[in-house]
mmCIF file of C-alpha atoms in Angstrom:
data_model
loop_
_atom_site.group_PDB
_atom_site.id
_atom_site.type_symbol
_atom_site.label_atom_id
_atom_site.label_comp_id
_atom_site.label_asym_id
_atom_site.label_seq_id
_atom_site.Cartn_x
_atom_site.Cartn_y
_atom_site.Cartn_z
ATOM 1 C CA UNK A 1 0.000 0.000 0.000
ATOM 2 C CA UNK A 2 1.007 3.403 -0.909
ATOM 3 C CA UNK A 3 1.979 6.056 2.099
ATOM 4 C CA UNK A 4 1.474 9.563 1.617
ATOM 5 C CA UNK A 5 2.806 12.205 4.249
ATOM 6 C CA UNK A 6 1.971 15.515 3.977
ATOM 7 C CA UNK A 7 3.074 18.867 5.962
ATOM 8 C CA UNK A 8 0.660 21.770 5.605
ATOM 9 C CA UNK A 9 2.548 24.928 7.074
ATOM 10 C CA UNK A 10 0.602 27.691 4.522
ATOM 11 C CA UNK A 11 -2.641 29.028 5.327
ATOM 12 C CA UNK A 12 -3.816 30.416 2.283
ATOM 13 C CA UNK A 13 -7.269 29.033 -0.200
ATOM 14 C CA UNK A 14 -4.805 27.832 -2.675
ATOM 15 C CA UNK A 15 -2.689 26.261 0.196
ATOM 16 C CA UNK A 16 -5.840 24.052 1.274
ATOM 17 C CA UNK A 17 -7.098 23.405 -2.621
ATOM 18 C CA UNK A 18 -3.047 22.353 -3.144
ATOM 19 C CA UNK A 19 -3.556 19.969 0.370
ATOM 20 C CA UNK A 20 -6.628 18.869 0.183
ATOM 21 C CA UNK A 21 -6.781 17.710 -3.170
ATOM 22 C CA UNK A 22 -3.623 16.318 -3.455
ATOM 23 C CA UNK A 23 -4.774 14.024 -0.235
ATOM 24 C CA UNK A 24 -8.397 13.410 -1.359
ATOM 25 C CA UNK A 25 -6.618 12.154 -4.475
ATOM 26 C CA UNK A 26 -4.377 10.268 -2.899
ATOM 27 C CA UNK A 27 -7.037 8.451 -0.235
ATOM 28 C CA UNK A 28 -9.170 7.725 -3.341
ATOM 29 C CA UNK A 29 -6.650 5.808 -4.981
ATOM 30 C CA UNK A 30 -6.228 3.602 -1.837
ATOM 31 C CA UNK A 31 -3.082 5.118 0.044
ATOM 32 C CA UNK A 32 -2.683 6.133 3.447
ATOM 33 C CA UNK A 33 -2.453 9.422 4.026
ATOM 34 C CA UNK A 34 -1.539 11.729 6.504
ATOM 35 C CA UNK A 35 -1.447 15.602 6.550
ATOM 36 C CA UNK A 36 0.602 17.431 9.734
ATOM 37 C CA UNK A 37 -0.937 21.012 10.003
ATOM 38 C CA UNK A 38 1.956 23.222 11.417
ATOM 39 C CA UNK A 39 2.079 27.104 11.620
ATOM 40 C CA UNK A 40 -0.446 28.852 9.138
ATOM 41 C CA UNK A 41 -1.112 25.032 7.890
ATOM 42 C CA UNK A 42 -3.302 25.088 11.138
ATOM 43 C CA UNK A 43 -6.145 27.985 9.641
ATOM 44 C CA UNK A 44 -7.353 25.185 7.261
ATOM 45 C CA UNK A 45 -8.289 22.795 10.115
ATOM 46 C CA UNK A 46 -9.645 25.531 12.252
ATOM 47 C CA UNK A 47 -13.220 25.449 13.322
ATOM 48 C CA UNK A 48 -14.001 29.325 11.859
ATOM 49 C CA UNK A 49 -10.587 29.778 10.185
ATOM 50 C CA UNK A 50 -11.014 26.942 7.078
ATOM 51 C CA UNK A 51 -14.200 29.018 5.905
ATOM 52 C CA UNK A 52 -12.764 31.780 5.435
ATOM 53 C CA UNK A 53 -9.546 31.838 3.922
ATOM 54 C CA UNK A 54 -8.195 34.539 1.856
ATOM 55 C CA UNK A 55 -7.416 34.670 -1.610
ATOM 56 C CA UNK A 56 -4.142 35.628 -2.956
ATOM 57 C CA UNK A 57 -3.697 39.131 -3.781
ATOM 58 C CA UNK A 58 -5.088 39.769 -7.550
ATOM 59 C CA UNK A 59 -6.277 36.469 -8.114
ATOM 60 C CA UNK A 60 -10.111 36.871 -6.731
ATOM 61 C CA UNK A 61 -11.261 35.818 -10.090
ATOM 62 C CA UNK A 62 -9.713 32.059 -9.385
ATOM 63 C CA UNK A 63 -13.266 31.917 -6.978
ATOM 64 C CA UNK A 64 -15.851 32.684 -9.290
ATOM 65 C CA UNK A 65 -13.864 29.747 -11.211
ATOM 66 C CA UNK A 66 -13.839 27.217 -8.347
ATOM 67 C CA UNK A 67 -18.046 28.266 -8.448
ATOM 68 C CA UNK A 68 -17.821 27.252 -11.811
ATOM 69 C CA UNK A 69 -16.494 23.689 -12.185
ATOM 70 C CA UNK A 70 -18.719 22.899 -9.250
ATOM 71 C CA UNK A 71 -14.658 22.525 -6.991
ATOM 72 C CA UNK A 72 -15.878 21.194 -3.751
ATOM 73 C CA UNK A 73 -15.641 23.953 -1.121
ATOM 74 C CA UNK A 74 -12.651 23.680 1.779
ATOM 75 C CA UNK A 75 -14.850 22.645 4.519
ATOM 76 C CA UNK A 76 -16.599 19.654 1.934
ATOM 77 C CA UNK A 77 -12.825 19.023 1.050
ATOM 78 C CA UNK A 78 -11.761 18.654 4.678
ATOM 79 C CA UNK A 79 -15.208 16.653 5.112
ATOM 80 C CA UNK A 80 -14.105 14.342 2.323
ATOM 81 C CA UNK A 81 -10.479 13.618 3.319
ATOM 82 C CA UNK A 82 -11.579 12.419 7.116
ATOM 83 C CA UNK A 83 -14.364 10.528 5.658
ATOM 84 C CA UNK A 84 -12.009 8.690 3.498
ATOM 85 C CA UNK A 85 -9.941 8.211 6.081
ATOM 86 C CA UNK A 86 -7.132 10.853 5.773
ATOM 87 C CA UNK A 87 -5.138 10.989 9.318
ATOM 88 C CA UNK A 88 -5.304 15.121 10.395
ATOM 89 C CA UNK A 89 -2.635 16.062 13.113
ATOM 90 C CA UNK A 90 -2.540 19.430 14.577
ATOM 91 C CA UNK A 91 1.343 20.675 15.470
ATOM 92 C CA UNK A 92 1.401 20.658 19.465
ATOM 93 C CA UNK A 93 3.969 23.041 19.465
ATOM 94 C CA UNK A 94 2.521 25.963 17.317
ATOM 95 C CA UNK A 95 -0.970 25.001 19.011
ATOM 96 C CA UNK A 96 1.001 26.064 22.409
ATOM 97 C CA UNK A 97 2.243 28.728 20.894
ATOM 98 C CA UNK A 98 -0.693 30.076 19.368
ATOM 99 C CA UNK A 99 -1.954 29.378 22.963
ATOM 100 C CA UNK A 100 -4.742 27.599 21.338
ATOM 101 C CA UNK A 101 -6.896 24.069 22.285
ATOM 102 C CA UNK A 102 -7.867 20.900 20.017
ATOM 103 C CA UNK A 103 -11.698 22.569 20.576
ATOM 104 C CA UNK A 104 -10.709 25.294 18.190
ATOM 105 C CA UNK A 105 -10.202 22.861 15.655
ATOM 106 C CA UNK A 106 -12.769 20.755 13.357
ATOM 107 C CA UNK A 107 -13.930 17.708 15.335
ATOM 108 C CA UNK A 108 -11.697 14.153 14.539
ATOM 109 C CA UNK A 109 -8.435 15.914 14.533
ATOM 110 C CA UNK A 110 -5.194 13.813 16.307
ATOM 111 C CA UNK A 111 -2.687 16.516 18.314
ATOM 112 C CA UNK A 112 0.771 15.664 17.573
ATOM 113 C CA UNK A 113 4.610 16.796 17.872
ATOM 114 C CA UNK A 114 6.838 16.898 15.091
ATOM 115 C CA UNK A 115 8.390 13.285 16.255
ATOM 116 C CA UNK A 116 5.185 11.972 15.741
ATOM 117 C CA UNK A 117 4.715 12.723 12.059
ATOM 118 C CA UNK A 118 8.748 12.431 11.434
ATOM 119 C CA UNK A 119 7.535 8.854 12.933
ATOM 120 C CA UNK A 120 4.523 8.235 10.863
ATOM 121 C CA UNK A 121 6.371 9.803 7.897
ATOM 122 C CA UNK A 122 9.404 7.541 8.152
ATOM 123 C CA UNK A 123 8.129 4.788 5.915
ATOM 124 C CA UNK A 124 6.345 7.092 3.544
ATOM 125 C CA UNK A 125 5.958 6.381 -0.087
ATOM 126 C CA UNK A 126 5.705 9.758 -1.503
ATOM 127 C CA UNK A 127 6.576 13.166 0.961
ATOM 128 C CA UNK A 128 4.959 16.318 0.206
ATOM 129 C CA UNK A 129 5.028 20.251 1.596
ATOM 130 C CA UNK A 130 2.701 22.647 0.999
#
């Protein structure tokens, strides 16, 4: 079976199409994935933050596209990954830092240090940052 590891340390729309998809994708064709939120990477697992993230500067047009070809929206993305069975880990450390609690974030999340996912990661088929 294939392993996928992800690291999601941007916060941006794009940043949780590039994720999201990329895992989705990934789940559907039967791999094991797991995505490690870290720094900014943690806006598109939080509860309020993942429904509203901003658009890159001069590219607002990209949304009326996404409306277009019917693009799932982030939260039916994130909805879709844990469904399919897509491991989400929150960073312990920037969640400490950020001085924030695994209630701010969408339910079925897993709270992790970076040994964990270096650890889950280790026998990864394919490695991916975003």
């Amino acid at each position: 079976m294939t392993k996928v590891a992800i690291i999601a340390s941007n916060g941006s729309l794009f940043d949780a199409y590039k994720v999201l998809n990329v895992a989705t994708a990934a789940a559907a064709s039967d791999a094991e994935v797991g995505i490690f939120f870290t720094f900014e990477g943690l806006n598109l697992i939080h509860k309020e933050g993942h429904k509203q993230l901003p658009i890159p500067e001069g590219r607002e047009h990209f949304q009326e596209g996404f409306e277009k070809e019917n693009i799932p929206s982030i939260p039916e993305l994130l909805e879709m990954a844990q469904e399919m069975g897509v491991k989400i880990i929150a960073c312990q450390m920037t969640m400490d830092v950020m001085s924030l609690d695994k209630d701010a974030f969408v339910d079925g999340i897993e709270v992790g240090g970076a040994a964990s996912f270096i650890h889950y990661a280790s026998d990864a088929n394919i490695t991916l940052t975003f």
